[in-house]
Amino acid sequence: MGNCNKKGKPSRPSVRDPINIRGDKENKVSYAKVVLIGNSGVGKTSIAQRFIEGKFDENNKNTVGASYFQKNISFKDGSSLCLYIWDTAGGEKFQALAPLYYRVKSKYIINIFQNAHAAVVCYSVTDDDSLKQIDTWLNKLDEHGNIAKMIKVVVGNKSDVDKSERRVDLKEGKLFAQQRDLPFFETSALLNDGSIDELFQKLASQIKQSFTKEELHATV
Amino acid sequence: MNPVITKEEQTQLTTLSANFFNQPAPINDLKIGKIKSTSNPFRMPFSSNNNKMPVIQQQRSDSKSEDQKYSPPSSAQKPKPQVIDVNQMIIKLERKLVKIRDDNRLKEKEQQMFQLRKEIKELEQDLLLTKIDLAQAKGELDEYEYQIDEYKRVIKQENQDSQNSSTDQTQDKESSRSQRNQSKTKTVFKYKNMIKYPVSLLTKTQIVNQVKVPKFLKKLNPFSGNSGNSGHSSQNVLDDPIFGSDSIDDTPKNTNKKQPDNLQFSELDMGISTTVSMAAPMRDIRQETLSAAVYLNYFQKTHDEKHIDQWFKVYIPLIKEGYDEEFRKNKKLKQEIVSGIPVPLRGQVWQALVGNKLRISSFLFQVFKDNGQHDYNMDPDNPRIKLNPLIEEDIPRTFPHLNDLFEEIQSLSTSLREILLAYQNFRQDIGYVQGMSYVAGMLLLHCGPPEECFKVFCNILNMEIIFNFYNFKISEINKTYKVYWKLLKEQAPLLYDNLKADNVSCSVFLFEWVLTLFSSSFEIEICTYLWDQIFFFGDMYIVKIAVTICYLLQKKFINEIKTVDGLAIIKKGRLHLQKDELFDALNKIKLDLSYIESLYAKLDAIEDEQ
């Protein structure tokens, strides 16, 4: 929806990508904000990169602060949803930085969780501690997110690793998510097996179902 | 008992076990059979001789007594076995057997594991080597292409020169040498015009013999002290039929000139590396995956001796010994800094510029490197240093395209780990923050030994703005954001509007820029120049650079500024910004550091934007 785009500037044309233009004309584009969270090194940036650029970069840098991507997802009925994906740093210190991100209502400091429609909570199947930490992240979401019906997904990344390196079984992850009543995915950013596309497709359709068009506006 | 099973025991075992499992096997002794056949299971004398087991045995044997009578005579001659003992033996032997089998399997598997590990190690080494080879080969290819282009240009000019100065060649060594020096400076000047590139890096550039790169390249060794060499190769260009010399495998054809062979050879090395370093900035300076070979060459650059001398004799003492930071007012020094510190001296100059207000000593580094962090749980005899898993994770992720380099050169990664651990122990209130690894990595690439790097590292992190960011002092960080917004509004109003329309906070990019001093977001080479200036002008300069980057981006996208995604542009700034533009803009932009400082002083007067 073009005029849902910006609060103050309804007429600002969005020419960011061709799909957007078409969508604007048909009044079918909506925006959703998705945050990627999880411990450091579980592969959040790789997930985003695989989804956005369709590639896997072995030389991945560590994320400092936060980075940001966006991508359109089109549905079978012709409408499309623009995902703003926020990739956050998972480092310990940045968890300590939580107040900077989440709590302080300062105008200069972004609240990463504010207006987030969905959160993808990641762990690595090679690191059982990262699975345990998911609860901490979920708590933070509950504490600082301002949208009550925010969609949360648990994702176990690096499913491509050898069995000997695996520390968290598929069942274990599933059970963990089931106990918290959350959808569960196991993905691999390394392999181009479509697992990540599937994740975001499902997420997008879920967002579309649970939010009205008015609620889906861009607030980066 | 002896774990080895004798043959006797084995036969006993088989026969007895057969008996035990109720199979119709011959029993050892006929006598037993007789006794058993007649005996009552409850008869006392028998049970006194043996224990409870024989009772069962008897019952069994009773049922088979007829078969037993026909048992082979050979077994009948054997001594009467004590059934109980045999049973016990069976159990023991069975246990032994299982043990032996397990042991054997374990040994086999261990051996296999060992061999596999060996193979893996070898393969890993091979992989690393091939990776480096590949990188080098790529570099060589680039150089070839570049040299061919460059050579065509150069030879034209040189031919003209040679026509003019053909008589010079006949002169004696001494005069020709001075002549060469002249022609060298001439060509340098040409290069300067051809490639817009800071003077300091090129002043000593020689025209290079264009032959046989690969051989020489393989001899390239990072950090090998070569800055003292002076080249005379420009004359070689004149003398050699260059394109014909492609097929030359040995140097003699090139070196049959006035110079001794080995000297000539080293000069050739130097020369080629120079062209390489010149080629790099022209071609793929923006490529994120610059191969390690290119970086090796980056450190291999040759420089003007006079220039370096000047730095040594004048500027470094000026910085080091000047009273009360007097040097910051020196205009000449400022000019030199802006045009770039010569690469070989960069580490030293940084040290001098940053100073050591914290009075960090090498001893402190040694102490904090492993202070109280020994992990005795793992192995009490050989306690390892307790590692921070976050640091371990980040080391290979710092300058990932330089991983090979970090592996290659005296394990730069070990030094990186040491510095980060030392700082973590030194400032336990701050600890390790992601982003530090970039700063330390940059220093390691330039400053040499880790203890020196540690000094500089601590002092850099002590700069006010940077310290506040690392310390997560929100109120202080907000001041910087506030000032930054104000400046952005003044210098790049359109981009400012764009960001504001998207409700984007500047923290999204500024935070990372300040934490890593731009090194995670921009090419290493650009950063080195930025750092030169930051260390000279102080931390306010960081704000200025950050504003300038946005100013430049706005200028570049001025036509699409209303429709373009401002944040995305800024986040991908490294793709859009060229080094020369950036430094041009930094010189030209009307933004005084004193003005920035004054903004910090009167923060309350600044309106709350956004």
JSON list of C-alpha atoms in Angstrom, two decimals, chain A residues 19-175:
[
{"chain": "A", "resi": 19, "resn": "ILE", "atom": "CA", "xyz": [7.89, -5.12, -8.25]},
{"chain": "A", "resi": 20, "resn": "ASN", "atom": "CA", "xyz": [7.25, -2.36, -5.82]},
{"chain": "A", "resi": 21, "resn": "ILE", "atom": "CA", "xyz": [6.07, 0.00, -8.51]},
{"chain": "A", "resi": 22, "resn": "ARG", "atom": "CA", "xyz": [3.66, -2.50, -9.88]},
{"chain": "A", "resi": 23, "resn": "GLY", "atom": "CA", "xyz": [2.50, -3.32, -6.42]},
{"chain": "A", "resi": 24, "resn": "ASP", "atom": "CA", "xyz": [1.87, 0.31, -5.66]},
{"chain": "A", "resi": 25, "resn": "LYS", "atom": "CA", "xyz": [-0.30, 0.63, -8.68]},
{"chain": "A", "resi": 26, "resn": "GLU", "atom": "CA", "xyz": [-2.31, -2.39, -7.75]},
{"chain": "A", "resi": 27, "resn": "ASN", "atom": "CA", "xyz": [-2.41, -1.34, -4.14]},
{"chain": "A", "resi": 28, "resn": "LYS", "atom": "CA", "xyz": [-1.23, -4.71, -3.06]},
{"chain": "A", "resi": 29, "resn": "VAL", "atom": "CA", "xyz": [2.20, -4.21, -1.60]},
{"chain": "A", "resi": 30, "resn": "SER", "atom": "CA", "xyz": [2.62, -4.26, 2.12]},
{"chain": "A", "resi": 31, "resn": "TYR", "atom": "CA", "xyz": [5.67, -4.10, 4.30]},
{"chain": "A", "resi": 32, "resn": "ALA", "atom": "CA", "xyz": [6.75, -6.22, 7.19]},
{"chain": "A", "resi": 33, "resn": "LYS", "atom": "CA", "xyz": [9.70, -6.00, 9.50]},
{"chain": "A", "resi": 34, "resn": "VAL", "atom": "CA", "xyz": [11.54, -9.16, 10.42]},
{"chain": "A", "resi": 35, "resn": "VAL", "atom": "CA", "xyz": [14.37, -9.38, 12.91]},
{"chain": "A", "resi": 36, "resn": "LEU", "atom": "CA", "xyz": [16.97, -12.11, 12.93]},
{"chain": "A", "resi": 37, "resn": "ILE", "atom": "CA", "xyz": [18.26, -12.85, 16.40]},
{"chain": "A", "resi": 38, "resn": "GLY", "atom": "CA", "xyz": [20.33, -15.52, 18.09]},
{"chain": "A", "resi": 39, "resn": "ASN", "atom": "CA", "xyz": [23.76, -16.14, 19.50]},
{"chain": "A", "resi": 40, "resn": "SER", "atom": "CA", "xyz": [26.92, -15.04, 17.79]},
{"chain": "A", "resi": 41, "resn": "GLY", "atom": "CA", "xyz": [28.11, -17.32, 15.06]},
{"chain": "A", "resi": 42, "resn": "VAL", "atom": "CA", "xyz": [24.93, -19.29, 14.48]},
{"chain": "A", "resi": 43, "resn": "GLY", "atom": "CA", "xyz": [24.71, -17.94, 10.95]},
{"chain": "A", "resi": 44, "resn": "LYS", "atom": "CA", "xyz": [22.18, -15.14, 11.01]},
{"chain": "A", "resi": 45, "resn": "THR", "atom": "CA", "xyz": [23.99, -13.11, 8.38]},
{"chain": "A", "resi": 46, "resn": "SER", "atom": "CA", "xyz": [24.45, -16.20, 6.24]},
{"chain": "A", "resi": 47, "resn": "ILE", "atom": "CA", "xyz": [20.72, -16.90, 6.38]},
{"chain": "A", "resi": 48, "resn": "ALA", "atom": "CA", "xyz": [19.92, -13.36, 5.30]},
{"chain": "A", "resi": 49, "resn": "GLN", "atom": "CA", "xyz": [22.52, -13.50, 2.57]},
{"chain": "A", "resi": 50, "resn": "ARG", "atom": "CA", "xyz": [21.29, -16.78, 1.21]},
{"chain": "A", "resi": 51, "resn": "PHE", "atom": "CA", "xyz": [17.75, -15.46, 1.10]},
{"chain": "A", "resi": 52, "resn": "ILE", "atom": "CA", "xyz": [18.54, -12.04, -0.33]},
{"chain": "A", "resi": 53, "resn": "GLU", "atom": "CA", "xyz": [21.42, -12.71, -2.65]},
{"chain": "A", "resi": 54, "resn": "GLY", "atom": "CA", "xyz": [21.11, -16.44, -3.12]},
{"chain": "A", "resi": 55, "resn": "LYS", "atom": "CA", "xyz": [24.72, -17.07, -2.27]},
{"chain": "A", "resi": 56, "resn": "PHE", "atom": "CA", "xyz": [26.84, -18.27, 0.58]},
{"chain": "A", "resi": 57, "resn": "ASP", "atom": "CA", "xyz": [29.92, -16.31, 1.44]},
{"chain": "A", "resi": 58, "resn": "GLU", "atom": "CA", "xyz": [32.49, -18.38, 3.25]},
{"chain": "A", "resi": 59, "resn": "ASN", "atom": "CA", "xyz": [34.33, -15.26, 4.22]},
{"chain": "A", "resi": 60, "resn": "ASN", "atom": "CA", "xyz": [31.65, -13.91, 6.40]},
{"chain": "A", "resi": 61, "resn": "LYS", "atom": "CA", "xyz": [32.41, -10.93, 8.54]},
{"chain": "A", "resi": 62, "resn": "ASN", "atom": "CA", "xyz": [31.12, -10.64, 12.03]},
{"chain": "A", "resi": 63, "resn": "THR", "atom": "CA", "xyz": [28.23, -8.28, 12.32]},
{"chain": "A", "resi": 64, "resn": "VAL", "atom": "CA", "xyz": [28.88, -5.18, 14.35]},
{"chain": "A", "resi": 65, "resn": "GLY", "atom": "CA", "xyz": [25.72, -3.43, 15.43]},
{"chain": "A", "resi": 66, "resn": "ALA", "atom": "CA", "xyz": [23.06, -4.31, 12.92]},
{"chain": "A", "resi": 67, "resn": "SER", "atom": "CA", "xyz": [22.71, -4.62, 9.20]},
{"chain": "A", "resi": 68, "resn": "TYR", "atom": "CA", "xyz": [19.68, -4.50, 7.07]},
{"chain": "A", "resi": 69, "resn": "PHE", "atom": "CA", "xyz": [18.25, -6.08, 3.93]},
{"chain": "A", "resi": 70, "resn": "GLN", "atom": "CA", "xyz": [15.02, -6.00, 2.08]},
{"chain": "A", "resi": 71, "resn": "LYS", "atom": "CA", "xyz": [13.31, -8.32, -0.34]},
{"chain": "A", "resi": 72, "resn": "ASN", "atom": "CA", "xyz": [9.98, -8.75, -1.97]},
{"chain": "A", "resi": 73, "resn": "ILE", "atom": "CA", "xyz": [8.00, -11.92, -1.74]},
{"chain": "A", "resi": 74, "resn": "SER", "atom": "CA", "xyz": [5.20, -12.42, -4.19]},
{"chain": "A", "resi": 75, "resn": "PHE", "atom": "CA", "xyz": [2.26, -14.66, -3.56]},
{"chain": "A", "resi": 76, "resn": "LYS", "atom": "CA", "xyz": [0.25, -16.78, -5.90]},
{"chain": "A", "resi": 77, "resn": "ASP", "atom": "CA", "xyz": [-2.68, -14.40, -5.81]},
{"chain": "A", "resi": 78, "resn": "GLY", "atom": "CA", "xyz": [-0.51, -11.66, -7.30]},
{"chain": "A", "resi": 79, "resn": "SER", "atom": "CA", "xyz": [-0.01, -9.65, -4.17]},
{"chain": "A", "resi": 80, "resn": "SER", "atom": "CA", "xyz": [3.38, -9.24, -2.66]},
{"chain": "A", "resi": 81, "resn": "LEU", "atom": "CA", "xyz": [4.95, -8.49, 0.66]},
{"chain": "A", "resi": 82, "resn": "CYS", "atom": "CA", "xyz": [8.14, -6.56, 1.15]},
{"chain": "A", "resi": 83, "resn": "LEU", "atom": "CA", "xyz": [10.26, -7.95, 3.95]},
{"chain": "A", "resi": 84, "resn": "TYR", "atom": "CA", "xyz": [12.60, -5.64, 5.80]},
{"chain": "A", "resi": 85, "resn": "ILE", "atom": "CA", "xyz": [15.07, -7.98, 7.36]},
{"chain": "A", "resi": 86, "resn": "TRP", "atom": "CA", "xyz": [17.18, -6.76, 10.25]},
{"chain": "A", "resi": 87, "resn": "ASP", "atom": "CA", "xyz": [20.25, -8.78, 10.91]},
{"chain": "A", "resi": 88, "resn": "THR", "atom": "CA", "xyz": [21.54, -8.15, 14.41]},
{"chain": "A", "resi": 89, "resn": "ALA", "atom": "CA", "xyz": [24.83, -8.81, 16.10]},
{"chain": "A", "resi": 90, "resn": "GLY", "atom": "CA", "xyz": [24.62, -11.71, 18.50]},
{"chain": "A", "resi": 91, "resn": "GLY", "atom": "CA", "xyz": [27.72, -11.02, 20.54]},
{"chain": "A", "resi": 92, "resn": "GLU", "atom": "CA", "xyz": [27.61, -11.08, 24.29]},
{"chain": "A", "resi": 93, "resn": "LYS", "atom": "CA", "xyz": [28.42, -7.44, 24.56]},
{"chain": "A", "resi": 94, "resn": "PHE", "atom": "CA", "xyz": [25.63, -6.56, 22.24]},
{"chain": "A", "resi": 95, "resn": "GLN", "atom": "CA", "xyz": [23.31, -8.54, 24.42]},
{"chain": "A", "resi": 96, "resn": "ALA", "atom": "CA", "xyz": [24.51, -6.37, 27.22]},
{"chain": "A", "resi": 97, "resn": "LEU", "atom": "CA", "xyz": [23.79, -3.58, 24.83]},
{"chain": "A", "resi": 98, "resn": "ALA", "atom": "CA", "xyz": [20.17, -4.64, 24.98]},
{"chain": "A", "resi": 99, "resn": "PRO", "atom": "CA", "xyz": [19.15, -1.43, 26.70]},
{"chain": "A", "resi": 100, "resn": "LEU", "atom": "CA", "xyz": [20.65, 0.48, 23.84]},
{"chain": "A", "resi": 101, "resn": "TYR", "atom": "CA", "xyz": [18.55, -1.41, 21.42]},
{"chain": "A", "resi": 102, "resn": "TYR", "atom": "CA", "xyz": [15.45, -2.24, 23.29]},
{"chain": "A", "resi": 103, "resn": "ARG", "atom": "CA", "xyz": [14.83, -0.22, 26.36]},
{"chain": "A", "resi": 104, "resn": "VAL", "atom": "CA", "xyz": [15.81, 3.36, 25.93]},
{"chain": "A", "resi": 105, "resn": "LYS", "atom": "CA", "xyz": [13.16, 5.36, 24.19]},
{"chain": "A", "resi": 106, "resn": "SER", "atom": "CA", "xyz": [15.68, 7.78, 22.87]},
{"chain": "A", "resi": 107, "resn": "LYS", "atom": "CA", "xyz": [15.00, 9.20, 19.49]},
{"chain": "A", "resi": 108, "resn": "TYR", "atom": "CA", "xyz": [18.51, 8.53, 18.31]},
{"chain": "A", "resi": 109, "resn": "ILE", "atom": "CA", "xyz": [18.66, 4.94, 19.23]},
{"chain": "A", "resi": 110, "resn": "ILE", "atom": "CA", "xyz": [16.77, 2.46, 17.26]},
{"chain": "A", "resi": 111, "resn": "ASN", "atom": "CA", "xyz": [14.71, -0.09, 19.01]},
{"chain": "A", "resi": 112, "resn": "ILE", "atom": "CA", "xyz": [15.39, -3.12, 16.95]},
{"chain": "A", "resi": 113, "resn": "PHE", "atom": "CA", "xyz": [12.26, -4.88, 18.10]},
{"chain": "A", "resi": 114, "resn": "GLN", "atom": "CA", "xyz": [9.95, -1.96, 17.73]},
{"chain": "A", "resi": 115, "resn": "ASN", "atom": "CA", "xyz": [7.24, -2.61, 15.19]},
{"chain": "A", "resi": 116, "resn": "ALA", "atom": "CA", "xyz": [8.77, -5.93, 14.26]},
{"chain": "A", "resi": 117, "resn": "HIS", "atom": "CA", "xyz": [6.12, -8.18, 12.78]},
{"chain": "A", "resi": 118, "resn": "ALA", "atom": "CA", "xyz": [8.15, -11.32, 13.02]},
{"chain": "A", "resi": 119, "resn": "ALA", "atom": "CA", "xyz": [11.26, -12.61, 14.70]},
{"chain": "A", "resi": 120, "resn": "VAL", "atom": "CA", "xyz": [13.43, -15.44, 13.49]},
{"chain": "A", "resi": 121, "resn": "VAL", "atom": "CA", "xyz": [15.25, -16.87, 16.48]},
{"chain": "A", "resi": 122, "resn": "CYS", "atom": "CA", "xyz": [18.25, -18.87, 15.34]},
{"chain": "A", "resi": 123, "resn": "TYR", "atom": "CA", "xyz": [20.46, -21.47, 16.88]},
{"chain": "A", "resi": 124, "resn": "SER", "atom": "CA", "xyz": [23.19, -23.60, 15.44]},
{"chain": "A", "resi": 125, "resn": "VAL", "atom": "CA", "xyz": [22.84, -27.37, 15.44]},
{"chain": "A", "resi": 126, "resn": "THR", "atom": "CA", "xyz": [26.55, -27.56, 16.19]},
{"chain": "A", "resi": 127, "resn": "ASP", "atom": "CA", "xyz": [26.20, -25.59, 19.39]},
{"chain": "A", "resi": 128, "resn": "ASP", "atom": "CA", "xyz": [23.81, -26.81, 22.08]},
{"chain": "A", "resi": 129, "resn": "ASP", "atom": "CA", "xyz": [24.37, -23.70, 24.13]},
{"chain": "A", "resi": 130, "resn": "SER", "atom": "CA", "xyz": [22.86, -21.58, 21.40]},
{"chain": "A", "resi": 131, "resn": "LEU", "atom": "CA", "xyz": [19.68, -23.64, 21.70]},
{"chain": "A", "resi": 132, "resn": "LYS", "atom": "CA", "xyz": [19.51, -23.01, 25.42]},
{"chain": "A", "resi": 133, "resn": "GLN", "atom": "CA", "xyz": [19.98, -19.32, 24.82]},
{"chain": "A", "resi": 134, "resn": "ILE", "atom": "CA", "xyz": [16.87, -19.19, 22.68]},
{"chain": "A", "resi": 135, "resn": "ASP", "atom": "CA", "xyz": [14.77, -18.80, 25.81]},
{"chain": "A", "resi": 136, "resn": "THR", "atom": "CA", "xyz": [16.72, -15.69, 26.72]},
{"chain": "A", "resi": 137, "resn": "TRP", "atom": "CA", "xyz": [16.09, -14.25, 23.31]},
{"chain": "A", "resi": 138, "resn": "LEU", "atom": "CA", "xyz": [12.41, -15.11, 23.48]},
{"chain": "A", "resi": 139, "resn": "ASN", "atom": "CA", "xyz": [12.16, -13.37, 26.81]},
{"chain": "A", "resi": 140, "resn": "LYS", "atom": "CA", "xyz": [13.76, -10.30, 25.34]},
{"chain": "A", "resi": 141, "resn": "LEU", "atom": "CA", "xyz": [11.26, -10.36, 22.54]},
{"chain": "A", "resi": 142, "resn": "ASP", "atom": "CA", "xyz": [8.39, -10.54, 24.97]},
{"chain": "A", "resi": 143, "resn": "GLU", "atom": "CA", "xyz": [9.85, -7.80, 27.07]},
{"chain": "A", "resi": 144, "resn": "HIS", "atom": "CA", "xyz": [10.68, -5.29, 24.40]},
{"chain": "A", "resi": 145, "resn": "GLY", "atom": "CA", "xyz": [8.54, -6.04, 21.39]},
{"chain": "A", "resi": 146, "resn": "ASN", "atom": "CA", "xyz": [5.55, -3.77, 21.06]},
{"chain": "A", "resi": 147, "resn": "ILE", "atom": "CA", "xyz": [3.44, -5.88, 18.75]},
{"chain": "A", "resi": 148, "resn": "ALA", "atom": "CA", "xyz": [1.60, -8.49, 20.72]},
{"chain": "A", "resi": 149, "resn": "LYS", "atom": "CA", "xyz": [0.94, -10.92, 17.92]},
{"chain": "A", "resi": 150, "resn": "MET", "atom": "CA", "xyz": [4.50, -10.89, 16.71]},
{"chain": "A", "resi": 151, "resn": "ILE", "atom": "CA", "xyz": [5.26, -14.11, 14.90]},
{"chain": "A", "resi": 152, "resn": "LYS", "atom": "CA", "xyz": [8.18, -16.06, 16.28]},
{"chain": "A", "resi": 153, "resn": "VAL", "atom": "CA", "xyz": [9.98, -18.88, 14.56]},
{"chain": "A", "resi": 154, "resn": "VAL", "atom": "CA", "xyz": [12.71, -21.14, 15.83]},
{"chain": "A", "resi": 155, "resn": "VAL", "atom": "CA", "xyz": [15.36, -21.99, 13.27]},
{"chain": "A", "resi": 156, "resn": "GLY", "atom": "CA", "xyz": [18.18, -24.49, 13.59]},
{"chain": "A", "resi": 157, "resn": "ASN", "atom": "CA", "xyz": [20.85, -23.50, 11.14]},
{"chain": "A", "resi": 158, "resn": "LYS", "atom": "CA", "xyz": [23.81, -25.43, 9.71]},
{"chain": "A", "resi": 159, "resn": "SER", "atom": "CA", "xyz": [21.79, -28.58, 9.10]},
{"chain": "A", "resi": 160, "resn": "ASP", "atom": "CA", "xyz": [24.36, -29.55, 6.48]},
{"chain": "A", "resi": 161, "resn": "VAL", "atom": "CA", "xyz": [27.04, -30.50, 8.99]},
{"chain": "A", "resi": 162, "resn": "ASP", "atom": "CA", "xyz": [28.28, -34.01, 9.50]},
{"chain": "A", "resi": 163, "resn": "LYS", "atom": "CA", "xyz": [26.56, -36.16, 12.07]},
{"chain": "A", "resi": 164, "resn": "SER", "atom": "CA", "xyz": [29.69, -36.22, 14.16]},
{"chain": "A", "resi": 165, "resn": "GLU", "atom": "CA", "xyz": [29.61, -32.45, 14.48]},
{"chain": "A", "resi": 166, "resn": "ARG", "atom": "CA", "xyz": [25.97, -32.25, 15.32]},
{"chain": "A", "resi": 167, "resn": "ARG", "atom": "CA", "xyz": [25.14, -31.44, 18.91]},
{"chain": "A", "resi": 168, "resn": "VAL", "atom": "CA", "xyz": [21.41, -30.84, 18.57]},
{"chain": "A", "resi": 169, "resn": "ASP", "atom": "CA", "xyz": [19.23, -33.41, 16.89]},
{"chain": "A", "resi": 170, "resn": "LEU", "atom": "CA", "xyz": [16.39, -32.56, 14.61]},
{"chain": "A", "resi": 171, "resn": "LYS", "atom": "CA", "xyz": [14.00, -34.12, 17.13]},
{"chain": "A", "resi": 172, "resn": "GLU", "atom": "CA", "xyz": [15.47, -32.16, 19.98]},
{"chain": "A", "resi": 173, "resn": "GLY", "atom": "CA", "xyz": [14.96, -28.90, 18.17]},
{"chain": "A", "resi": 174, "resn": "LYS", "atom": "CA", "xyz": [11.45, -29.84, 17.16]},
{"chain": "A", "resi": 175, "resn": "LEU", "atom": "CA", "xyz": [10.56, -30.79, 20.69]}
]
